[in-house]
Every structure is written in C-alpha cells, then in structure tokens.
PDB file of C-alpha atoms and ligand atoms in Angstrom:
ATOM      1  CA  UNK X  18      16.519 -11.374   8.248  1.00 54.00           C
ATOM      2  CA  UNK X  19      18.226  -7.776   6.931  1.00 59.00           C
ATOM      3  CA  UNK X  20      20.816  -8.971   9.618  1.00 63.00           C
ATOM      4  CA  UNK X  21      21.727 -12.770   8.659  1.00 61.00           C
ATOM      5  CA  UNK X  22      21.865 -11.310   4.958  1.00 62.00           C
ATOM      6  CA  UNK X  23      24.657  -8.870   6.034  1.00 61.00           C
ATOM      7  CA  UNK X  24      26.477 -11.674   7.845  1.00 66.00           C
ATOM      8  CA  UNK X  25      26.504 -14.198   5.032  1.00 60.00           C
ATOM      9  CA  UNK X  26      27.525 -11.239   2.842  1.00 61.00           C
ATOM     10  CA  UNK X  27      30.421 -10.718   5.086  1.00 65.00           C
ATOM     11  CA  UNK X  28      31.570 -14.520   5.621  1.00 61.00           C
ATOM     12  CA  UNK X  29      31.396 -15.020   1.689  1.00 59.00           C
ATOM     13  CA  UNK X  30      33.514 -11.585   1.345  1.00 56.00           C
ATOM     14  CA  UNK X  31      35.982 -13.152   4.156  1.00 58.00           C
ATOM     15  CA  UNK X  32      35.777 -16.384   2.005  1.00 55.00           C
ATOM     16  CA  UNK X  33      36.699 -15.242  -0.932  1.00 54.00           C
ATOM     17  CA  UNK X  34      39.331 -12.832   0.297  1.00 53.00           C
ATOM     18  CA  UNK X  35      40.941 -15.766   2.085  1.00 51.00           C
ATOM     19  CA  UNK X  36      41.432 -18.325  -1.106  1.00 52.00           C
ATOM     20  CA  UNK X  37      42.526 -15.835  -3.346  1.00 52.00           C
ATOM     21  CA  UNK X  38      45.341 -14.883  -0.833  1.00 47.00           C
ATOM     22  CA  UNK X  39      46.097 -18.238  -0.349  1.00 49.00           C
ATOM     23  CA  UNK X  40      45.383 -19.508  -4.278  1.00 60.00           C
ATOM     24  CA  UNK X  41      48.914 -19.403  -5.805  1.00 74.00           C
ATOM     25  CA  UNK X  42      49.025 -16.679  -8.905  1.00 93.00           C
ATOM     26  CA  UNK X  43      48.632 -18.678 -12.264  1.00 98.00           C
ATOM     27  CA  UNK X  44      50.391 -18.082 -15.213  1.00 98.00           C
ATOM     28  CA  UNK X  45      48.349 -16.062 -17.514  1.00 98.00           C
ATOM     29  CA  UNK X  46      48.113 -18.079 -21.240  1.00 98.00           C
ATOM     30  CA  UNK X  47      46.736 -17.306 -24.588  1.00 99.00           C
ATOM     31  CA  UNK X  48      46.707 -19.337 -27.233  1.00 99.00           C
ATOM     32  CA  UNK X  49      46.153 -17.798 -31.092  1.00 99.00           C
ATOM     33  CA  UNK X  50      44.894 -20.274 -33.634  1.00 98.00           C
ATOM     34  CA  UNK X  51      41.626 -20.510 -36.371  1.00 98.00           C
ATOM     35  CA  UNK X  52      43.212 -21.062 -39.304  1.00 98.00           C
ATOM     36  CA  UNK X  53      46.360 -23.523 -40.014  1.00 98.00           C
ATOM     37  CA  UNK X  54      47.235 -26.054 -42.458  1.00 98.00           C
ATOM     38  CA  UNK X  55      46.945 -28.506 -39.351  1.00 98.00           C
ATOM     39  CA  UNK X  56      44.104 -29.539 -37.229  1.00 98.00           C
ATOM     40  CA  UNK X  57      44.548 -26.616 -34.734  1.00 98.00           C
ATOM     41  CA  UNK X  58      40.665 -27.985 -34.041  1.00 98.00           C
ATOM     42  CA  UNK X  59      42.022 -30.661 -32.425  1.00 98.00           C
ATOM     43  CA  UNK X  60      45.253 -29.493 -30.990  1.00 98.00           C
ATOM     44  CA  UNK X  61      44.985 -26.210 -29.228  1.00 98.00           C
ATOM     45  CA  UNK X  62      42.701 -28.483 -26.764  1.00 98.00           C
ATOM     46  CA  UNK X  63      45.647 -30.293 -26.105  1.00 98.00           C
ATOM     47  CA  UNK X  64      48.177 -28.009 -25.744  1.00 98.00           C
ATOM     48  CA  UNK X  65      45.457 -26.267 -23.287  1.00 98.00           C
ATOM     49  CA  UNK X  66      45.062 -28.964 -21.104  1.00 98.00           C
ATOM     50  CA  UNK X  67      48.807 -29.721 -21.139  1.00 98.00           C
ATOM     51  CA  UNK X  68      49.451 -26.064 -19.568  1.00 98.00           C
ATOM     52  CA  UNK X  69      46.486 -26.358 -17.347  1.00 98.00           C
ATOM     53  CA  UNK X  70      47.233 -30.082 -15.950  1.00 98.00           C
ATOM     54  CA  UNK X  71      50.598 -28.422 -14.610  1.00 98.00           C
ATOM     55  CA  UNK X  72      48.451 -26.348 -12.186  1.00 98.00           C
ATOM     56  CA  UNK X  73      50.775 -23.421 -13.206  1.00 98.00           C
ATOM     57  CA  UNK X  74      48.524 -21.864 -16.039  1.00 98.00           C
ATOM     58  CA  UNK X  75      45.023 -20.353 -16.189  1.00 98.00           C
ATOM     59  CA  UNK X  76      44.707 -20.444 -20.208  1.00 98.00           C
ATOM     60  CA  UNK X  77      42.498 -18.729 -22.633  1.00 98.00           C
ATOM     61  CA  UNK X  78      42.323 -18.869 -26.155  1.00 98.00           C
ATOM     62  CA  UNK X  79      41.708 -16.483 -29.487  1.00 98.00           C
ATOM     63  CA  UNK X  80      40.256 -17.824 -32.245  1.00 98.00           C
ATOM     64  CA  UNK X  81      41.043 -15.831 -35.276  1.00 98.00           C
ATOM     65  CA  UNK X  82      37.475 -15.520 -37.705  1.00 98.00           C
ATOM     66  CA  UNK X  83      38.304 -17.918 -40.996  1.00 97.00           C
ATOM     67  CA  UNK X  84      40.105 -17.304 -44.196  1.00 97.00           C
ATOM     68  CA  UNK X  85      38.605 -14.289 -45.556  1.00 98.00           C
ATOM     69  CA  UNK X  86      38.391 -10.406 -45.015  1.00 97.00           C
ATOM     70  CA  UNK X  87      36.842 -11.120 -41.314  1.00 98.00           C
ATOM     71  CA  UNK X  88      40.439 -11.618 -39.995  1.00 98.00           C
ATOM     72  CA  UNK X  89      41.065  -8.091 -40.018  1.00 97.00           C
ATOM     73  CA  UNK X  90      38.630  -7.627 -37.206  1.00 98.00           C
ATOM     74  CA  UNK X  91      41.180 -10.212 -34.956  1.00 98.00           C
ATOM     75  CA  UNK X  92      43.168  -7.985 -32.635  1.00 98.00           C
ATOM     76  CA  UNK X  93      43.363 -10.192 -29.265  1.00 98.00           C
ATOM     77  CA  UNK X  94      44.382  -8.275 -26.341  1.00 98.00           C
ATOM     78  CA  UNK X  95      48.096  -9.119 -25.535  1.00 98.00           C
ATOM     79  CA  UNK X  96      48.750  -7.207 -23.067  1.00 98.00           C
ATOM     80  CA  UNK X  97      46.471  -9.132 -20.715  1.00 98.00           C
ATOM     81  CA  UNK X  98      49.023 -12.251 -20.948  1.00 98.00           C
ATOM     82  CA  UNK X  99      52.278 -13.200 -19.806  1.00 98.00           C
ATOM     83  CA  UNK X 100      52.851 -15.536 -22.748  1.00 99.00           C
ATOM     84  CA  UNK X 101      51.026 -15.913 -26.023  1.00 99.00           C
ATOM     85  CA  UNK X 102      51.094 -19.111 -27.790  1.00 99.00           C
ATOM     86  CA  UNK X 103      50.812 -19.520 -31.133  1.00 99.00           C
ATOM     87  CA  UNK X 104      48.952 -22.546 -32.998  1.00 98.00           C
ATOM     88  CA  UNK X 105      48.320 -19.822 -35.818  1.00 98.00           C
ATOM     89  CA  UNK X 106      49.367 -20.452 -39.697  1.00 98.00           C
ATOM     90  CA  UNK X 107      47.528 -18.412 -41.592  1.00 98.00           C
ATOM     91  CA  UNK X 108      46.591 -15.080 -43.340  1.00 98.00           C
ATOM     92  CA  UNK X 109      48.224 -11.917 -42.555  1.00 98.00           C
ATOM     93  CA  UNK X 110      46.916  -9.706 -39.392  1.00 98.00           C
ATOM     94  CA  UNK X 111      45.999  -6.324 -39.577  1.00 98.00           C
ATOM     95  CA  UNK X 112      49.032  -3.855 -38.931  1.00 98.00           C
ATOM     96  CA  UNK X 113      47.484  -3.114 -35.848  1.00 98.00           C
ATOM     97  CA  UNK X 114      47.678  -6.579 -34.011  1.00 98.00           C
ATOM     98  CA  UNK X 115      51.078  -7.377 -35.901  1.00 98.00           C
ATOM     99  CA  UNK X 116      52.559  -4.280 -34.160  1.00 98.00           C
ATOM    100  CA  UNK X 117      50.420  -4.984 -30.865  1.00 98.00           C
ATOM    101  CA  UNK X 118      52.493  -8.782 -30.859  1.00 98.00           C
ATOM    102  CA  UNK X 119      55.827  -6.628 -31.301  1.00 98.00           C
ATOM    103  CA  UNK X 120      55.189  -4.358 -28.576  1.00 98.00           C
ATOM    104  CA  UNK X 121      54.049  -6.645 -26.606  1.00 98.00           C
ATOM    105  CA  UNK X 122      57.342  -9.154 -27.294  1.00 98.00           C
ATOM    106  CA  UNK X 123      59.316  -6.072 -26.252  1.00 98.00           C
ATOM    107  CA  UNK X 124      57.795  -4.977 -23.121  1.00 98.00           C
ATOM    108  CA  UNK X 125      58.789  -8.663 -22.091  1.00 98.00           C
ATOM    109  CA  UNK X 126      55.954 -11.104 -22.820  1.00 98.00           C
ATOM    110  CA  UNK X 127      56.607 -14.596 -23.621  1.00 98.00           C
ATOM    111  CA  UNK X 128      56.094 -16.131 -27.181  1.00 99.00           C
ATOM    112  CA  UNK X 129      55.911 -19.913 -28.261  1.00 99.00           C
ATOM    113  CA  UNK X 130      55.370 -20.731 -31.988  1.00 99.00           C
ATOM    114  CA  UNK X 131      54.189 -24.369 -31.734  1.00 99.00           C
ATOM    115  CA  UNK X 132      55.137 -26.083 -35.253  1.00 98.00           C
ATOM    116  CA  UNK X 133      53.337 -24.727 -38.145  1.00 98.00           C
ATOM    117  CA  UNK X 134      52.835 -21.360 -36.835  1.00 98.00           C
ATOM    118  CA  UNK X 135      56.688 -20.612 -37.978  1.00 98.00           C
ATOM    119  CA  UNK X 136      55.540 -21.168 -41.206  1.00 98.00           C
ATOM    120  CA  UNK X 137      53.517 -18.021 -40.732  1.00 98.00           C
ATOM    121  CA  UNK X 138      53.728 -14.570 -42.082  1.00 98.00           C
ATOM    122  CA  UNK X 139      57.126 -15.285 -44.231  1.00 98.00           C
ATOM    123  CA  UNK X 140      56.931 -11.268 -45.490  1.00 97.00           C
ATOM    124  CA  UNK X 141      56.750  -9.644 -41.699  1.00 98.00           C
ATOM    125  CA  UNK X 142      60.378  -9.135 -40.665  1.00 98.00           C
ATOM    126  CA  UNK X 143      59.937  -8.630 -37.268  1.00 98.00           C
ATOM    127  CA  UNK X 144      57.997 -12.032 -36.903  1.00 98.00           C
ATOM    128  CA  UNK X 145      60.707 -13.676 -38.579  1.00 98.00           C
ATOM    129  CA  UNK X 146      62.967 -11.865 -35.906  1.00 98.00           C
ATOM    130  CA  UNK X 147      61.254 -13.383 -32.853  1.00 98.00           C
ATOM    131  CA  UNK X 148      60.798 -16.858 -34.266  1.00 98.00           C
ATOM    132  CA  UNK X 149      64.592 -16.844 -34.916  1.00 98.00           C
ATOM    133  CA  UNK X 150      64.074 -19.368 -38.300  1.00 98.00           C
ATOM    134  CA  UNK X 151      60.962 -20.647 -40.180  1.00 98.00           C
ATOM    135  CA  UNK X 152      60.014 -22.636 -43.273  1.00 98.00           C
ATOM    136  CA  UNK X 153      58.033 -22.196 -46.277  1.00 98.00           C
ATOM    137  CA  UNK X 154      56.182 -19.427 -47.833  1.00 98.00           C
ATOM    138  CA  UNK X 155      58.589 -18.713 -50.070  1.00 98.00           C
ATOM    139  CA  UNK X 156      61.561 -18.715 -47.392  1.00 98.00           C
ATOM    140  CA  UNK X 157      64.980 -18.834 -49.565  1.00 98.00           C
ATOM    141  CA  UNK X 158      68.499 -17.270 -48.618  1.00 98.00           C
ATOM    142  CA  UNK X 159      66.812 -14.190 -48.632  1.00 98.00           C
ATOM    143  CA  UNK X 160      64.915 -14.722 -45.741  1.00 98.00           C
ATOM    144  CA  UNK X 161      68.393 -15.044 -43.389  1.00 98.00           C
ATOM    145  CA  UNK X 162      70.834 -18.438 -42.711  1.00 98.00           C
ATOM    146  CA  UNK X 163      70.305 -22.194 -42.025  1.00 98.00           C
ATOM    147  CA  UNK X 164      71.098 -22.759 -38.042  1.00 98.00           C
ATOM    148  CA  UNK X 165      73.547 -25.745 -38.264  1.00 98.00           C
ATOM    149  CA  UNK X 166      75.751 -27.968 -36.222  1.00 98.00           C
ATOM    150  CA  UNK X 167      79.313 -27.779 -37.511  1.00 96.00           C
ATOM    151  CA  UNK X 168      82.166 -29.574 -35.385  1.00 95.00           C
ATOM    152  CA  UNK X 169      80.116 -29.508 -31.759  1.00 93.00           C
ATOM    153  CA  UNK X 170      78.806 -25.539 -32.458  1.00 97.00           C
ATOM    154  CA  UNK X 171      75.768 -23.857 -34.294  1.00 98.00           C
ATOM    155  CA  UNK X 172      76.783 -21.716 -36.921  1.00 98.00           C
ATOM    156  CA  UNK X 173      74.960 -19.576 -39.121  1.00 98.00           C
ATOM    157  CA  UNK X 174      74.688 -21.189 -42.652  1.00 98.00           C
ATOM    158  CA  UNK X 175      74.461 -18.515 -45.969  1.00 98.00           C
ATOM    159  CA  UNK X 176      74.420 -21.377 -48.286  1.00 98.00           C
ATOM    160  CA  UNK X 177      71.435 -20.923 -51.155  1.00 98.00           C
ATOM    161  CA  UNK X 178      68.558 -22.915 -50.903  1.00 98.00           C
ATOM    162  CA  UNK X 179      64.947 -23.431 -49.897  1.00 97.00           C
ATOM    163  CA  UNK X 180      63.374 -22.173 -46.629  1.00 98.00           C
ATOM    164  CA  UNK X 181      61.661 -25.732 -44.955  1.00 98.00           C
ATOM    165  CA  UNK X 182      61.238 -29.141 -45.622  1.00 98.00           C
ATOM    166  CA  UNK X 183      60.374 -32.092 -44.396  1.00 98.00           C
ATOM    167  CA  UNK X 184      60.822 -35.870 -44.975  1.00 98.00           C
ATOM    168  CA  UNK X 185      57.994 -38.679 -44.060  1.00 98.00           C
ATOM    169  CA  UNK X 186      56.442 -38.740 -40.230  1.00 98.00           C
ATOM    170  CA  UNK X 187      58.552 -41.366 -37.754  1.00 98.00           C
ATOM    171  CA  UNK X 188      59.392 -41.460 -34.465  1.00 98.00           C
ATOM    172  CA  UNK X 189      62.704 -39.971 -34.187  1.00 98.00           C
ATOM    173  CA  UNK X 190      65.406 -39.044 -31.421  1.00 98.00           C
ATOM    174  CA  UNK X 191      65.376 -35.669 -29.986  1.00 99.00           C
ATOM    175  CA  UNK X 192      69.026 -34.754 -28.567  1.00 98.00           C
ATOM    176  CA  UNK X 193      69.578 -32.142 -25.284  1.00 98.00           C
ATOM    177  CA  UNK X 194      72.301 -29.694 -26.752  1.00 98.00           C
ATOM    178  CA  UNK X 195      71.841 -27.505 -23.940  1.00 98.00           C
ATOM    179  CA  UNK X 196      71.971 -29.402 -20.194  1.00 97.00           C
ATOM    180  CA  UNK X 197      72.088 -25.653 -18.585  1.00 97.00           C
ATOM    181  CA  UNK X 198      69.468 -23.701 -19.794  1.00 98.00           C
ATOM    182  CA  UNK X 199      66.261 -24.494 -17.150  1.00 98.00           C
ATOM    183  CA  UNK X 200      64.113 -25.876 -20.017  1.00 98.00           C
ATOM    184  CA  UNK X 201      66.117 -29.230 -20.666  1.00 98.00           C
ATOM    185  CA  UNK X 202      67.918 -29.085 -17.449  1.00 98.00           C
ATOM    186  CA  UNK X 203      67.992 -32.625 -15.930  1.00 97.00           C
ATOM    187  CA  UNK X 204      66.301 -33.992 -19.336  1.00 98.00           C
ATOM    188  CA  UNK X 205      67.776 -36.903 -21.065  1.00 98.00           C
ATOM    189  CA  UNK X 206      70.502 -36.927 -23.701  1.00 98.00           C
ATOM    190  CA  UNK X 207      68.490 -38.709 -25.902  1.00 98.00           C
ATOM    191  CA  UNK X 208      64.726 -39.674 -25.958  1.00 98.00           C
ATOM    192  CA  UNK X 209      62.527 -41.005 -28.552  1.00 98.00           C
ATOM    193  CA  UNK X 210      60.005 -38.773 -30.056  1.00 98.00           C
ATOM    194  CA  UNK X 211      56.582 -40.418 -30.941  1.00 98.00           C
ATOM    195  CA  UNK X 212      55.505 -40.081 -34.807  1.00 98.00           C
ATOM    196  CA  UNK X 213      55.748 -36.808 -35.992  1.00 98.00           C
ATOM    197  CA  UNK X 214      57.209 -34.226 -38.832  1.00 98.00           C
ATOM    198  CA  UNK X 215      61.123 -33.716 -38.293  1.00 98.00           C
ATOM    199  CA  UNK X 216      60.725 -29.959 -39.999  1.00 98.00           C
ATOM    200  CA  UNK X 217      64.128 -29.063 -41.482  1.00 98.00           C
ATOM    201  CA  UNK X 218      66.409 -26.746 -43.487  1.00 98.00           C
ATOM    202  CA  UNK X 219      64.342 -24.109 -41.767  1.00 98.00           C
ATOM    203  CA  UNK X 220      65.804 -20.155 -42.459  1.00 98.00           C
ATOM    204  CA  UNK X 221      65.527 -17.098 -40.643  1.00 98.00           C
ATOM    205  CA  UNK X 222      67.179 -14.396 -39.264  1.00 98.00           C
ATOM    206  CA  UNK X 223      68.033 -16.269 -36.471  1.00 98.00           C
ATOM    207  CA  UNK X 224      69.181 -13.773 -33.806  1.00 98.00           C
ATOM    208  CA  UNK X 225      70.181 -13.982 -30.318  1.00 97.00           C
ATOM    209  CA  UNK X 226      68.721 -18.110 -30.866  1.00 98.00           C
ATOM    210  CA  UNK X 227      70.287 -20.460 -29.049  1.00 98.00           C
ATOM    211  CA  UNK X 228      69.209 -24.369 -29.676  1.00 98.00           C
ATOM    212  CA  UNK X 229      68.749 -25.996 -27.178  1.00 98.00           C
ATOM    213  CA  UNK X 230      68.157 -29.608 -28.688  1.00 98.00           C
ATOM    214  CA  UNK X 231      68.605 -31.000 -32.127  1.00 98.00           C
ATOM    215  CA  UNK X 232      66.898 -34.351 -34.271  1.00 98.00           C
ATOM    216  CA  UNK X 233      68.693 -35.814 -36.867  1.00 98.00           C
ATOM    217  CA  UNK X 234      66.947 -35.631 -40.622  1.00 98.00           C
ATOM    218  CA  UNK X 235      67.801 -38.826 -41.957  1.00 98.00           C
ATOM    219  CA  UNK X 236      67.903 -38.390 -45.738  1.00 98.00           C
ATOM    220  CA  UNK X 237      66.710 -42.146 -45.607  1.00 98.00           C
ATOM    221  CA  UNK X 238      63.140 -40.561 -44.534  1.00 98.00           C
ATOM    222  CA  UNK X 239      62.968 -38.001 -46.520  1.00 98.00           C
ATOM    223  CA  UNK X 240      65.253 -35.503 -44.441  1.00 98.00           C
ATOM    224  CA  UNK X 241      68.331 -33.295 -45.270  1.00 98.00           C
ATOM    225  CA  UNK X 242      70.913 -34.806 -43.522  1.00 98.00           C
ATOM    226  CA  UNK X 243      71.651 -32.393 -40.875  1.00 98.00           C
ATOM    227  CA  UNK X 244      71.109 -32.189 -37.222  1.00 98.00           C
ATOM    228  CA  UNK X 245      68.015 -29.740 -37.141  1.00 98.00           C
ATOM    229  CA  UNK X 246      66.946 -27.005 -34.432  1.00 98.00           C
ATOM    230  CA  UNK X 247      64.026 -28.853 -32.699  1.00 98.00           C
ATOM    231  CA  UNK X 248      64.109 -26.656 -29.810  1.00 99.00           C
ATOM    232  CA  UNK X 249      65.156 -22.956 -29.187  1.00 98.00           C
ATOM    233  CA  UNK X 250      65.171 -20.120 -27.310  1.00 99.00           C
ATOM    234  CA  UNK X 251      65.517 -16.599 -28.160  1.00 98.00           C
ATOM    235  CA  UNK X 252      65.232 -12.934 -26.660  1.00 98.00           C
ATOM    236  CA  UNK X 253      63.517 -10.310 -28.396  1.00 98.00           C
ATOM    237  CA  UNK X 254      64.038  -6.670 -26.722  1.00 98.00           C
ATOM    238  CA  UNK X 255      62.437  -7.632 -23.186  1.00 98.00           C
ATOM    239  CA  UNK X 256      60.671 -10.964 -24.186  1.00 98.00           C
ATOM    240  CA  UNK X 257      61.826 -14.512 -24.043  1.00 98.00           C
ATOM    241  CA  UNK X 258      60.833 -16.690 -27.160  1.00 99.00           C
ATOM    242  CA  UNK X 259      60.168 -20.035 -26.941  1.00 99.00           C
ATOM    243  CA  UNK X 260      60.237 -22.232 -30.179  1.00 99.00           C
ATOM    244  CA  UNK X 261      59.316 -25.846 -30.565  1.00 99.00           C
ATOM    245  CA  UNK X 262      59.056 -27.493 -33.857  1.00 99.00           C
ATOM    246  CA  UNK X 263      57.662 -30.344 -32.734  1.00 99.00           C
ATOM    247  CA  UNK X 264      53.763 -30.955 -32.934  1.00 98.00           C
ATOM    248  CA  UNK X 265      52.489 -31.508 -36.507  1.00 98.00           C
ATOM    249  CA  UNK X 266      49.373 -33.794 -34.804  1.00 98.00           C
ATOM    250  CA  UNK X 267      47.887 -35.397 -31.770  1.00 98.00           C
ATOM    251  CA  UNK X 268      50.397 -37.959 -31.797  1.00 98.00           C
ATOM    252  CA  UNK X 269      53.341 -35.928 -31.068  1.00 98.00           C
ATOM    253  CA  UNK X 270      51.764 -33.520 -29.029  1.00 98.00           C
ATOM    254  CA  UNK X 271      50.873 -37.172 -26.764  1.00 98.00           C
ATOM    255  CA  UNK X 272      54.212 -37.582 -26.469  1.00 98.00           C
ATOM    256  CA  UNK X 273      55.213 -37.233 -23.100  1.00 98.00           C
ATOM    257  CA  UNK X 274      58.688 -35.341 -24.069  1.00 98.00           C
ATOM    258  CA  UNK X 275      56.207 -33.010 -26.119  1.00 98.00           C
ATOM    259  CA  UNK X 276      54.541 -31.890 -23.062  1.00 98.00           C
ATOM    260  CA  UNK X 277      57.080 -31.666 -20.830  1.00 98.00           C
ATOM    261  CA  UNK X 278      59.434 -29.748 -22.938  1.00 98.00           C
ATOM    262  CA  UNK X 279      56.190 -27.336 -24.130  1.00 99.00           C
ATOM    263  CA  UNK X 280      55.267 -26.477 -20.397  1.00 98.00           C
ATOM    264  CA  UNK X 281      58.334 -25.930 -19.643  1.00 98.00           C
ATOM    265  CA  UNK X 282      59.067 -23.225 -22.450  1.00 99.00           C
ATOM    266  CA  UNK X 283      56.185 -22.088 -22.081  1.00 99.00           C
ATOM    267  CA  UNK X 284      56.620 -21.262 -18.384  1.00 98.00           C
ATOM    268  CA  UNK X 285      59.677 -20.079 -18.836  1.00 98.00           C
ATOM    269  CA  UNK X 286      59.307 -17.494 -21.730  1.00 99.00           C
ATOM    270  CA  UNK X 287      56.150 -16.368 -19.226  1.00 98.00           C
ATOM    271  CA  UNK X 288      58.336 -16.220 -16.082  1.00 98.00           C
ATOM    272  CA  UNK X 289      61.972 -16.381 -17.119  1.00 98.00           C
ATOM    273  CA  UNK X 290      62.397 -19.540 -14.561  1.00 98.00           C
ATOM    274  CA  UNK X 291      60.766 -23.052 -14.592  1.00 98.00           C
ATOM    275  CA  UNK X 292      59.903 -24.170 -11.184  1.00 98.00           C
ATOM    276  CA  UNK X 293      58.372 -28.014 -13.596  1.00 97.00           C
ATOM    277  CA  UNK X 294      61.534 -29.311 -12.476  1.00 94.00           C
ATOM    278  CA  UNK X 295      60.721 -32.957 -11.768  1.00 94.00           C
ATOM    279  CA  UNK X 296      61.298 -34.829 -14.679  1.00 96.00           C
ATOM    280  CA  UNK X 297      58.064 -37.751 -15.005  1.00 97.00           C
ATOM    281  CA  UNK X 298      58.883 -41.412 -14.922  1.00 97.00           C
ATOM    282  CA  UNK X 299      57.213 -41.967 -18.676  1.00 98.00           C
ATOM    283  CA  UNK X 300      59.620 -39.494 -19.827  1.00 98.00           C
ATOM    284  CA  UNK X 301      60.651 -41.555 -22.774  1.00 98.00           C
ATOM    285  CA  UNK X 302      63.706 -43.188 -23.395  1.00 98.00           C
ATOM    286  CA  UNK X 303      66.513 -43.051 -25.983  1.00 98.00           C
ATOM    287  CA  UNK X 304      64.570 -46.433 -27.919  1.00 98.00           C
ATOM    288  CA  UNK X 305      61.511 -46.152 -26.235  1.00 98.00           C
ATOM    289  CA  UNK X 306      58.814 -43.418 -27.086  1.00 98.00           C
ATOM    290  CA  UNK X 307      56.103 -42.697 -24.173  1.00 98.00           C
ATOM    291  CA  UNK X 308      53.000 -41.358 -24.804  1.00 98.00           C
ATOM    292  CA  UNK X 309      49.865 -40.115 -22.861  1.00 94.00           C
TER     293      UNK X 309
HETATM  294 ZN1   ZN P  10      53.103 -30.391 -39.816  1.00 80.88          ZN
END
C-alpha cells in the first residue's frame, strides 16, 4: 500500500511537471477598481474575461475598500504583474501605493487606464505623466496642453481652457492614425464604435504620447469639434503605457473594436509585442458597429 502511494505520488509529480512545461506562460494581469463614477461592478468582469478569452492572460483583480478612510489600507502588490489595469476613479492612495505604481511603471511594467480612470488623481503629477492627458478634476491649462491634430500631425495645444468634456453617447467612428505601431497594425481605417462617451478636450502633460487613433467630436453631439486622442501609447522610464478612452459602459466595452484594441494594448504594454495579430471577421466596419 506504502508502495502504490509513493508511485501515484510520483506519476502526479511527473504530471504536473509535464503540463506546466508544456502550458504556455500567461500574461500576468491586475486590474484596480472599487470605486468610480461608472459601474466598474459591472465592467471589470468584462474587461476580465476579454483578457482571459485571448488565452494570453491569467488575470486577477484589486478591489480598493469604498469611499472612506479604509482606502488607505489598499496597497496591491505590483510587482507581482506585468501590467496593471486600471478601472479605478476615485479617492487618493496612500503615498505608499502611489509611489509603489511609479516604481513599478519604471522598472518596466505595463499600465492601461481604461476610460474614467484618467479622470483620476488630477493633483499627482507623476500619474498625470504616465497617462499622458486626462479630464476633469479641475484639469485647466495648468495641468499641461490639449493633444491635437493640426494639418496631418499632433501638436501640443497651450490654448486656455477646461481639462475634459464630453458631448451625448453615439456610436461614432474611431480612425487608425498609426498603421505601424503593433496595436492597430492591420486594423481598419475606419470602424464604427458602438454607443459610447467620445471624452474630449482632455489635458495633460502629454509626454513621449503618441496617438495612435483619433474620433471626431462632432459639436452637433455635444463635442468640441476636434479630432480627439481615443487611443495612445506612451513610455514612462522602462514601462509602456497603454491608454484607451473608450469604455464608459457595457455597451462599448461589447464592441468588438473595444476588445480587440484593449487586448491588444494591454498585451503589448505587458510584453512590448502583440502576437493577437489576426484581426476577427466582426471587426466592425466603417458604417457598421459589431458587438459581442
Ligand atoms: Zn464615462
């Protein structure tokens, strides 16, 4: 009996020696959220299962304690993580985890503010540094340029004004600016995003950011009339920054340009590279939004 117990000790050792060698290594993910002014409730479970469906991403997620003096006690461990993604709009961190995020951007981890969470933490300069641009909170001319599209090129914009805005929810064309850069490589020129908030005249310091595609704010929905940042990357000491803007609700994040485009920076400010190179069927079309 003392025998067979050793054997089928040793065959599940072999076992499990074998499928790890032979499981490919998975992206490490974690996702911040508990408080926002959007239903991070509902949407960090899809943004989860959008990494995870990829087969590239084991996923976690940190749940910071609710609005009140708990939050201090939030200080998720960053440095176990390739990328962090944030679904996080809310009240300030202790100095400890703010600095922890920092380091951790500059040893070379990957960051993705999803939507709302670059309305976050408007007074912490070096936040503002690795989301490139951001809106509300106070965000003025103070807070660093507009990022806008001035005969074909992205210039930095000084005029005076408010830090984000936004204009009614539509569907609304999202256009590739960058056809090199392996995030919209081989993506459409155009394709129609399903319902969501077009965020604009967002401000920031906006360093080392390069856009890689735009949406024009219609002033006839609300929006200021300029072809906005919806997509950007950005490099912060080591790290690799990937911001979408896209994502106010489950609608947009169903968008099948959503997902693709989110997996993609997100695997991408993990890895440097995106090996999610085959572009889906559904991806939607210039007058034809495709959801999941
Ligand atoms: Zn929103």
């Amino acid at each position: 009996m003392k025998r067979f117990a050793v054997r089928l000790l040793s065959m599940t050792l072999a076992l499990l020696i074998a499928s790890n060698s032979f499981a490919e290594e998975k992206i490490k993910a974690l996702i911040l959220d508990g408080q926002n002014n959007h239903n991070w409730k509902v949407t960090t479970p899809i943004l989860k299962k959008i990494l995870e469906d990829t087969g590239k991403f084991s996923v976690e997620v940190a749940t910071a304690p609710a609005k009140g003096p708990e939050v201090a006690t939030f200080r998720p461990k960053f440095s176990n993580y390739q990328v962090v993604v944030s679904n996080y709009n809310g009240q300030d961190w202790s100095k400890e985890t703010q600095n922890d995020l920092v380091e951790f951007v500059k040893n070379g981890g990957g960051f993705v503010p999803v939507h709302a969470a670059n309305n976050a933490f408007p007074a912490w300069a070096e936040y503002n540094e690795i989301i490139g641009i951001g809106g509300w909170g106070g965000r003025s001319e103070k807070s660093g340029p507009y990022v806008r599209l001035k005969d074909g090129k992205f210039v930095n914009d000084m005029t005076p004004g408010k830090g984000g805005s936004h204009g009614k929810q539509h569907e609304f064309v999202v256009v590739t600016r960058n056809t090199e850069h392996p995030i919209t490589k081989g993506l459409p020129a155009e394709w129609l995003h399903n319902t969501d908030e077009l965020y604009d005249r967002l401000r920031g310091p906006a360093k080392n950011l390069t856009v890689l595609a735009t949406a024009y704010a219609d002033p006839k929905t609300g929006g200021s009339g300029e072809h906005e940042p919806m997509l950007m990357v950005l490099d912060y000491g080591k790290g690799r920054i990937f911001h979408t803007t896209l994502g106010h609700a489950e609608p947009a994040m169903k968008c099948i340009g959503f997902e693709v485009t989110f997996a993609r920076g997100t695997e991408w400010a993990a890895t440097g590279k995106v090996t999610l190179n085959t572009i889906p069927a559904n991806f939607p079309k210039a007058d034809k939004v495709s959801i999941r």
